[in-house]
mmCIF file of C-alpha atoms in Angstrom:
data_model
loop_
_atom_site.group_PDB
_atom_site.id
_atom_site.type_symbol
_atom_site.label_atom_id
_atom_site.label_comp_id
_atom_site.label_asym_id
_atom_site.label_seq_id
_atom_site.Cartn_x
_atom_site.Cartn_y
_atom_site.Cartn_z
ATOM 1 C CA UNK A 109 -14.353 11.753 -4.627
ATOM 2 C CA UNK A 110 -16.404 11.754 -7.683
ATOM 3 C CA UNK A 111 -16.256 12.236 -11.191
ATOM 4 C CA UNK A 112 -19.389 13.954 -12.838
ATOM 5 C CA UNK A 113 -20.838 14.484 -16.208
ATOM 6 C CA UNK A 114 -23.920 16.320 -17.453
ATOM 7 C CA UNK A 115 -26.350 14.447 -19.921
ATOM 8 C CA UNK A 116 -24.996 15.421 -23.110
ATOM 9 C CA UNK A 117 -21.370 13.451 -21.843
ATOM 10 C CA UNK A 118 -23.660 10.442 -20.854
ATOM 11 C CA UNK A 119 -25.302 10.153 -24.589
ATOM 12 C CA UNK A 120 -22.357 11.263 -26.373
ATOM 13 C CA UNK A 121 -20.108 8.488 -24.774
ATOM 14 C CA UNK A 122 -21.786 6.501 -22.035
ATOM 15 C CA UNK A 123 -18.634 3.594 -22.162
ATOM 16 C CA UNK A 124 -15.867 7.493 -20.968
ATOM 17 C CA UNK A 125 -18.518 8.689 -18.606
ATOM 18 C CA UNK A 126 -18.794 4.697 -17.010
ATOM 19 C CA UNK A 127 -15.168 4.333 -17.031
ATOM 20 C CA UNK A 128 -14.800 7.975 -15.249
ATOM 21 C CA UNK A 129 -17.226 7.258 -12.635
ATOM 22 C CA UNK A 130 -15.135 4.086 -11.928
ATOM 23 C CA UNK A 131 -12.693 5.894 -11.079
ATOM 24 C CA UNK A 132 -13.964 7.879 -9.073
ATOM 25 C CA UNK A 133 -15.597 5.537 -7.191
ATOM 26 C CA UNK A 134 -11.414 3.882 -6.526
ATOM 27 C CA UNK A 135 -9.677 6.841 -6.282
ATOM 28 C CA UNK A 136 -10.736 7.308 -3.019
ATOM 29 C CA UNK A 137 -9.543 4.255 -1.638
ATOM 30 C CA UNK A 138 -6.360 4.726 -3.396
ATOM 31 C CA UNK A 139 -5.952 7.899 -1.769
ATOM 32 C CA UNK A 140 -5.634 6.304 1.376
ATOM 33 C CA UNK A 141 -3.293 4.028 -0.218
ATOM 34 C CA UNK A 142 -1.023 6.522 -1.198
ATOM 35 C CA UNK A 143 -1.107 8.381 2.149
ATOM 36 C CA UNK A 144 -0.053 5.279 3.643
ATOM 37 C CA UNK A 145 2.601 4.879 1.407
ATOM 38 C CA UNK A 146 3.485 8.405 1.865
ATOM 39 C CA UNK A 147 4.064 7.582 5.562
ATOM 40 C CA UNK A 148 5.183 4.696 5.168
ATOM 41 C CA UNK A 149 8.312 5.504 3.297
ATOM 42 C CA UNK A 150 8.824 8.916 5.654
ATOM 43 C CA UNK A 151 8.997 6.645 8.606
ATOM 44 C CA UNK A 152 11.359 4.525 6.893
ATOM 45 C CA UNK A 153 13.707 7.425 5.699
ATOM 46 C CA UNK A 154 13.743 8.725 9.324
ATOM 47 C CA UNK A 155 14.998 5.488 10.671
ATOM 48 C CA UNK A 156 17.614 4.670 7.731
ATOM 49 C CA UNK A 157 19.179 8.553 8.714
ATOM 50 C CA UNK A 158 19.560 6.546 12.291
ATOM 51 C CA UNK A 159 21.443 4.379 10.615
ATOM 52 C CA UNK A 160 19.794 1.744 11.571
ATOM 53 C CA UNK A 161 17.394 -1.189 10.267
ATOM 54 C CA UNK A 162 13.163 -0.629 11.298
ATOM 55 C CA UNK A 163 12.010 -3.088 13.215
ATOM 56 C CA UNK A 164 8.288 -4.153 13.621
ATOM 57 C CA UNK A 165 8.059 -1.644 16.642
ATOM 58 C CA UNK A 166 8.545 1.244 14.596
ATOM 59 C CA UNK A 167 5.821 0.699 12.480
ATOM 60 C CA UNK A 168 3.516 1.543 15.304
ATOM 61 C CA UNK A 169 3.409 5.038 14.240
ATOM 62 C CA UNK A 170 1.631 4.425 11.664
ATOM 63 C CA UNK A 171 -1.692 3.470 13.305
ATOM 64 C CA UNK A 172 -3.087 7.095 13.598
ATOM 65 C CA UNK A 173 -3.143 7.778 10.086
ATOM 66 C CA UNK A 174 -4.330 4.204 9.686
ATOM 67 C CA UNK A 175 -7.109 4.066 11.904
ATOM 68 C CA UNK A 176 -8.088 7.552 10.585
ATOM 69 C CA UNK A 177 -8.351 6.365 7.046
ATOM 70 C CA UNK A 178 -10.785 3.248 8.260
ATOM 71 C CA UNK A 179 -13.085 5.651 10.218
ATOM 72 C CA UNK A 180 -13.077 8.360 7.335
ATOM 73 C CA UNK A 181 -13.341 6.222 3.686
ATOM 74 C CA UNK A 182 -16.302 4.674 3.252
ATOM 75 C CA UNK A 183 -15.363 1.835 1.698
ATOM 76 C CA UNK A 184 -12.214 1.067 2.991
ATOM 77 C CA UNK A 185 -12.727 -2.019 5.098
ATOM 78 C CA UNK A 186 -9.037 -2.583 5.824
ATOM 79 C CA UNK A 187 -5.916 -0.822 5.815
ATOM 80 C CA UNK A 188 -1.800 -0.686 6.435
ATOM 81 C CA UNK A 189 1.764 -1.718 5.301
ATOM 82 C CA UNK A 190 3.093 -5.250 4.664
ATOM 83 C CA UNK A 191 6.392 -5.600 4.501
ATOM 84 C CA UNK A 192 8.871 -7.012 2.062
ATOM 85 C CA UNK A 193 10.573 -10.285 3.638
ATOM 86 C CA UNK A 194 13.934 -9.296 4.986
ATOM 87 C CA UNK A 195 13.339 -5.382 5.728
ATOM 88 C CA UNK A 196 12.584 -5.474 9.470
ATOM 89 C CA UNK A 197 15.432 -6.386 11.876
ATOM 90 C CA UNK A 198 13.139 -8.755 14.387
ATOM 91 C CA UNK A 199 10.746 -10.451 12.657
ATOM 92 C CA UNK A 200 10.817 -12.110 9.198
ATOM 93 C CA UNK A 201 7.445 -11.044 7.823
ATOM 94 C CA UNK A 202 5.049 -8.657 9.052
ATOM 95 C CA UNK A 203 1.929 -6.814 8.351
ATOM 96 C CA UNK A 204 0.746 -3.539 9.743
ATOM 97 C CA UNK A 205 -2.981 -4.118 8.937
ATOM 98 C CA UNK A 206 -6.194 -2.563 10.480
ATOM 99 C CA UNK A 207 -9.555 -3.392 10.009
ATOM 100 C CA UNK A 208 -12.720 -2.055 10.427
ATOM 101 C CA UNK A 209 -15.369 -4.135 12.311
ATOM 102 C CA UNK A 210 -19.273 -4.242 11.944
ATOM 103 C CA UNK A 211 -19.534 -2.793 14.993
ATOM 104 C CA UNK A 212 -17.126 0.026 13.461
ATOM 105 C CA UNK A 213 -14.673 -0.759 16.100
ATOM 106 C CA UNK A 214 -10.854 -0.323 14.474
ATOM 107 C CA UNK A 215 -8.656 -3.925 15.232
ATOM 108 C CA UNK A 216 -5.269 -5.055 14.672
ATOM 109 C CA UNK A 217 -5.149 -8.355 12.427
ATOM 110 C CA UNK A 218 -3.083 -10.587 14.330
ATOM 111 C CA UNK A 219 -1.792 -13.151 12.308
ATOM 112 C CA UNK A 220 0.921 -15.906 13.556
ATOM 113 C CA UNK A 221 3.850 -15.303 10.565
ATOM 114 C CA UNK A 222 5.822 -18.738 11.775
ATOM 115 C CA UNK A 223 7.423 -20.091 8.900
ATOM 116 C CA UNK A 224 7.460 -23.198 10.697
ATOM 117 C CA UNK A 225 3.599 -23.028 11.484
ATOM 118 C CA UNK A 226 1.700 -21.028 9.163
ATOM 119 C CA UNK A 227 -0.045 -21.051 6.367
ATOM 120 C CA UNK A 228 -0.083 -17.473 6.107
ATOM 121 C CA UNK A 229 3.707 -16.898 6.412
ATOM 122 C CA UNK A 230 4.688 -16.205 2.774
ATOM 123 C CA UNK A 231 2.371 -13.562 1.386
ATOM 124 C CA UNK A 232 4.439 -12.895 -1.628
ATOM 125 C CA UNK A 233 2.979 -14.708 -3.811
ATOM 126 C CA UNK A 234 -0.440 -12.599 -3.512
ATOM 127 C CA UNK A 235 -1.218 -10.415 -6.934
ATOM 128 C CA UNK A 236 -1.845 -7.790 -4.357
ATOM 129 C CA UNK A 237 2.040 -7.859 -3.375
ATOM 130 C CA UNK A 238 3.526 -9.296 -6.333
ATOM 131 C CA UNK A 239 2.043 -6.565 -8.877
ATOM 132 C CA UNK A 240 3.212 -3.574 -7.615
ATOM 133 C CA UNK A 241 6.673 -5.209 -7.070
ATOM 134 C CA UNK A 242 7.134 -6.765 -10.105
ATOM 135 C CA UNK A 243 5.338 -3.267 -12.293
ATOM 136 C CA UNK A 244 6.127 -0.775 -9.938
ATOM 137 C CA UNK A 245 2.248 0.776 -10.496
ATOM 138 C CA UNK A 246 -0.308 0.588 -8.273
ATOM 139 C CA UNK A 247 -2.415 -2.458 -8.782
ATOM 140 C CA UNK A 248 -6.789 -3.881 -7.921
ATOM 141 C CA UNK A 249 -6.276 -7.682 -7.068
ATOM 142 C CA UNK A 250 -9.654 -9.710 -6.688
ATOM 143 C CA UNK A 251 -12.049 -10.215 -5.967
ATOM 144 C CA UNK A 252 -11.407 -13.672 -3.828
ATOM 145 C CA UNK A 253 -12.209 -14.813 -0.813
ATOM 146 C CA UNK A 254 -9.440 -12.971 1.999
ATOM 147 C CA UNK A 255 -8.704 -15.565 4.291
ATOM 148 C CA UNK A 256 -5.374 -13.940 5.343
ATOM 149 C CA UNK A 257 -7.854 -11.094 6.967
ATOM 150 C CA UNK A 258 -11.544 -10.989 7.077
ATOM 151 C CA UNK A 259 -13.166 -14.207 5.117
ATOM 152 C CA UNK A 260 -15.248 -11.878 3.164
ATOM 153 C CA UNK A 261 -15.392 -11.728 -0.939
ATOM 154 C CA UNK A 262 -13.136 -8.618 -1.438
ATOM 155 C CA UNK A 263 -10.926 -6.164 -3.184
ATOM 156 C CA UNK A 264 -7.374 -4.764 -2.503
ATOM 157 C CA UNK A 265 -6.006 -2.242 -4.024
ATOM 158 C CA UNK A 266 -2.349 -1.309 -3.390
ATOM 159 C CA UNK A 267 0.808 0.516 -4.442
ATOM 160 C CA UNK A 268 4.546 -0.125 -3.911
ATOM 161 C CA UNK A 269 6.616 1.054 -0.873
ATOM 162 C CA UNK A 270 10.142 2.211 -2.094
ATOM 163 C CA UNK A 271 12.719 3.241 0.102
ATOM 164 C CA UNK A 272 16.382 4.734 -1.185
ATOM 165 C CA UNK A 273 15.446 2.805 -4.288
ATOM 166 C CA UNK A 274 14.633 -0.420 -3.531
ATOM 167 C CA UNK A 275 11.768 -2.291 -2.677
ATOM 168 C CA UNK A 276 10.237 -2.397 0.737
ATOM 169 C CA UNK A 277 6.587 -3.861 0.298
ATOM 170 C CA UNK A 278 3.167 -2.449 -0.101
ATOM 171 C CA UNK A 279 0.553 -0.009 1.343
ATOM 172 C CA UNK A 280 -2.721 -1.399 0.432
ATOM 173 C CA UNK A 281 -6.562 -1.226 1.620
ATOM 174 C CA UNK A 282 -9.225 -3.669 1.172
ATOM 175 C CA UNK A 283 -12.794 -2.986 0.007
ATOM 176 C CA UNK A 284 -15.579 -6.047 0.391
ATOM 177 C CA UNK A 285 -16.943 -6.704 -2.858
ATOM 178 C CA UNK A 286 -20.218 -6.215 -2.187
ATOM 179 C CA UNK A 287 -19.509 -2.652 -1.617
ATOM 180 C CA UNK A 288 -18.073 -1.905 -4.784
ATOM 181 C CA UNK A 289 -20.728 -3.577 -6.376
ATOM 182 C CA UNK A 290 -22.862 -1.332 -4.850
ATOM 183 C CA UNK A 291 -21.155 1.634 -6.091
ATOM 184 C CA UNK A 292 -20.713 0.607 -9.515
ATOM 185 C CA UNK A 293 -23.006 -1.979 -10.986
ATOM 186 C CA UNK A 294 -25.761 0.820 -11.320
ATOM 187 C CA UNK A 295 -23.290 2.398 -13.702
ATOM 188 C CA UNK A 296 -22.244 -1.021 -15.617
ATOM 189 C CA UNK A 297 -26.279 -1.569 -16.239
ATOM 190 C CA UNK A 298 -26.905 1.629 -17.647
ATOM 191 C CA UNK A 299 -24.883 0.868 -20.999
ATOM 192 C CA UNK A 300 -26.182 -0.990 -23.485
ATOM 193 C CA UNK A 301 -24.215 -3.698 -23.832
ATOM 194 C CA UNK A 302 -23.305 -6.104 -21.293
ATOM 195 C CA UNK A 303 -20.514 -4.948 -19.494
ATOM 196 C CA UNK A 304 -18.199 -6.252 -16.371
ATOM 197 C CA UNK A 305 -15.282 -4.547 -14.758
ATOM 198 C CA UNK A 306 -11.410 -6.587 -15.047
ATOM 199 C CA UNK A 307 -8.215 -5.898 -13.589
ATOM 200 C CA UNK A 308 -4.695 -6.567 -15.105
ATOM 201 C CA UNK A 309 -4.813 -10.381 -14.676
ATOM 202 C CA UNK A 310 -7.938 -10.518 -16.750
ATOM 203 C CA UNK A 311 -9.863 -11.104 -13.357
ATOM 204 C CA UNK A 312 -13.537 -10.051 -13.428
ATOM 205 C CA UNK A 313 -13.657 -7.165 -10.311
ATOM 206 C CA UNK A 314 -17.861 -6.494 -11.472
ATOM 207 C CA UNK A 315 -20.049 -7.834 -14.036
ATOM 208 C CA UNK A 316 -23.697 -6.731 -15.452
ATOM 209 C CA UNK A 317 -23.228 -9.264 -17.499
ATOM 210 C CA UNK A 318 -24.602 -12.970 -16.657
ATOM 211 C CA UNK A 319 -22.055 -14.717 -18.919
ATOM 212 C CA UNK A 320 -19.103 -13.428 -16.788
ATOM 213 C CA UNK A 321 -19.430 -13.709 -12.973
ATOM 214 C CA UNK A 322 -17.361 -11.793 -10.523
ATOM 215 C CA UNK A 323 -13.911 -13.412 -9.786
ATOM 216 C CA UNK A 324 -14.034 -15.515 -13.019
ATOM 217 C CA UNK A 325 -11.129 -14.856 -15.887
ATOM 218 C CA UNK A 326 -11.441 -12.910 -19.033
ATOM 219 C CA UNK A 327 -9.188 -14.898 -21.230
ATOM 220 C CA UNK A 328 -7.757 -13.574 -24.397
ATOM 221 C CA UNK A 329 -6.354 -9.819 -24.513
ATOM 222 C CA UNK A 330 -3.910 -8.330 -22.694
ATOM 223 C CA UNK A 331 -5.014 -5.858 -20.222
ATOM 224 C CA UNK A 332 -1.876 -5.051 -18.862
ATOM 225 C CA UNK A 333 -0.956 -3.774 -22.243
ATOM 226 C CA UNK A 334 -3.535 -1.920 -22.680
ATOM 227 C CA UNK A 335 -3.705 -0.341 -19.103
ATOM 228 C CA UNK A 336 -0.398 0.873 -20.070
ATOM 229 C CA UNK A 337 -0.935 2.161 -23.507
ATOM 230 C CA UNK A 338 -4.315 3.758 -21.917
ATOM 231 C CA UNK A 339 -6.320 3.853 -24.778
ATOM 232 C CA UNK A 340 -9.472 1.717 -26.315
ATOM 233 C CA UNK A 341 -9.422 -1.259 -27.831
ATOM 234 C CA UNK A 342 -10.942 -4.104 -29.098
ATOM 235 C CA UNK A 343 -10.593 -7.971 -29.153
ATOM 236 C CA UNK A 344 -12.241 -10.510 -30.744
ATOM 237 C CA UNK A 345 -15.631 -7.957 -31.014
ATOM 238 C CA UNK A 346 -15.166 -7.185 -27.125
ATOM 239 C CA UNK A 347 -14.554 -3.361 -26.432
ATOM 240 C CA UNK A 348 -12.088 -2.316 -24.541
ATOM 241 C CA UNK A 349 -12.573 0.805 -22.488
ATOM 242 C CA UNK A 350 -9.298 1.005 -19.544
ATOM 243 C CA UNK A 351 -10.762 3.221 -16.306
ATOM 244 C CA UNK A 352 -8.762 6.608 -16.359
ATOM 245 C CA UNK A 353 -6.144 6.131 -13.743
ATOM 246 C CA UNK A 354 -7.619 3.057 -11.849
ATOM 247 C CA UNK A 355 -5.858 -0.334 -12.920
ATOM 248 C CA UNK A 356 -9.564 -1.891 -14.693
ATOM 249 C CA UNK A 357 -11.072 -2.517 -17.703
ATOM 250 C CA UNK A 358 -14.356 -1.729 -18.736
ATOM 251 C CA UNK A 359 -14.934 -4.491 -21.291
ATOM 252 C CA UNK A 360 -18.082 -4.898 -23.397
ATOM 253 C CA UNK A 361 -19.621 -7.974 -25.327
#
């Protein structure tokens, strides 16, 4: 999905078109956030009307829209539903999480959830979980180094899961870094002032700028402010530019 602009848009207000083509370049993957979500929540509805609580077994059903998602999105890398602590009746925690490999075969991540042995067990604390929780929106978290699923510098990008009005955790997808970078420093370098890409937290997501590397902090304004107000700005001589619909900030020096 793309967002496109003759030349006149491009000369008349390069830092729009730049923030418009970010989005576009996201708004694919967060379509395949959302139709997680979407099924997420159905599945969840149909077991409540049971009358009963889901268990890890139902989430199963999800894996055909999941694995269809990896094998159609280009740069989706990963995809699924982690739950909220508490919602599923067997297991404590749990995520329903695909991944594509290099090979472009579609695996489970199989992750050991013990309290009592892993390091991995409390995933709440994540920006990628606790933003959409605490705000409700959908939220970009990263770029850091994913441990909890592939090792690889990355991106995830997710949206809460809400079911009879409360909180049941996120659908989210991963994108490597290095394949948004791809997509979007060509756009950063063609303005003409250094520019870099933040999310919400202030966390540089891409940077044409050598001052201010990918996954270091832009201190100072607040971005979640202004993603929500959703207009330019400026802070101590930086512009402000927030991405049309996509939780970044196109800030300029």
């Amino acid at each position: 999905m793309g967002v496109s602009a003759g030349p006149a848009t491009v000369a008349t207000d390069p830092e729009a078109w730049v923030a418009a083509r970010v989005c576009g370049a996201l708004e694919a993957v967060f379509a395949s956030v959302a139709a997680t979500r979407a099924d997420t929540a159905a599945l969840l509805e149909r077991v409540a009307a049971e009358g009963r609580r889901p268990a890890s077994r139902d989430l199963a059903a999800l894996r055909p829209g999941l694995h269809r998602r990896l094998n159609h999105e280009e740069l989706v890398s990963g995809v699924g539903f982690v739950a909220a602590p508490g919602l599923l009746a067997d297991v404590p925690a749990w995520l329903e999480w695909w991944q594509a490999g290099a090979d472009g075969a579609v695996r489970p991540l199989l992750l050991d959830l013990d309290p009592g042995r892993s390091a991995y067990s409390d995933y709440t604390h994540w920006d990628w979980f606790t933003l959409p929780r605490d705000t409700g929106h959908r939220a970009v978290a990263g770029p850091y180094v994913d441990y909890l699923c592939s090792d690889e510098y990355s991106l995830t990008l997710s949206e809460p899961v809400r079911i009879q009005g409360r909180f049941a955790g996120v659908a989210a997808a991963d994108v490597y870094l290095r394949h948004f970078e791809a997509a979007v420093l060509p756009l950063l370098r063609r303005l003409p002032r250094p520019a870099r890409l933040v999310n919400a937290r202030g966390r540089v997501a891409a940077s044409a700028d050598p001052a201010h590397l990918a996954g270091s902090l832009t201190r100072g304004p607040d971005f979640g402010e202004l993603l929500t107000v959703g207009r330019p700005g400026g802070y101590d001589g930086l512009r402000l530019v927030p991405c049309p619909g996509v939780p970044l900030v196109l800030v300029l020096a």
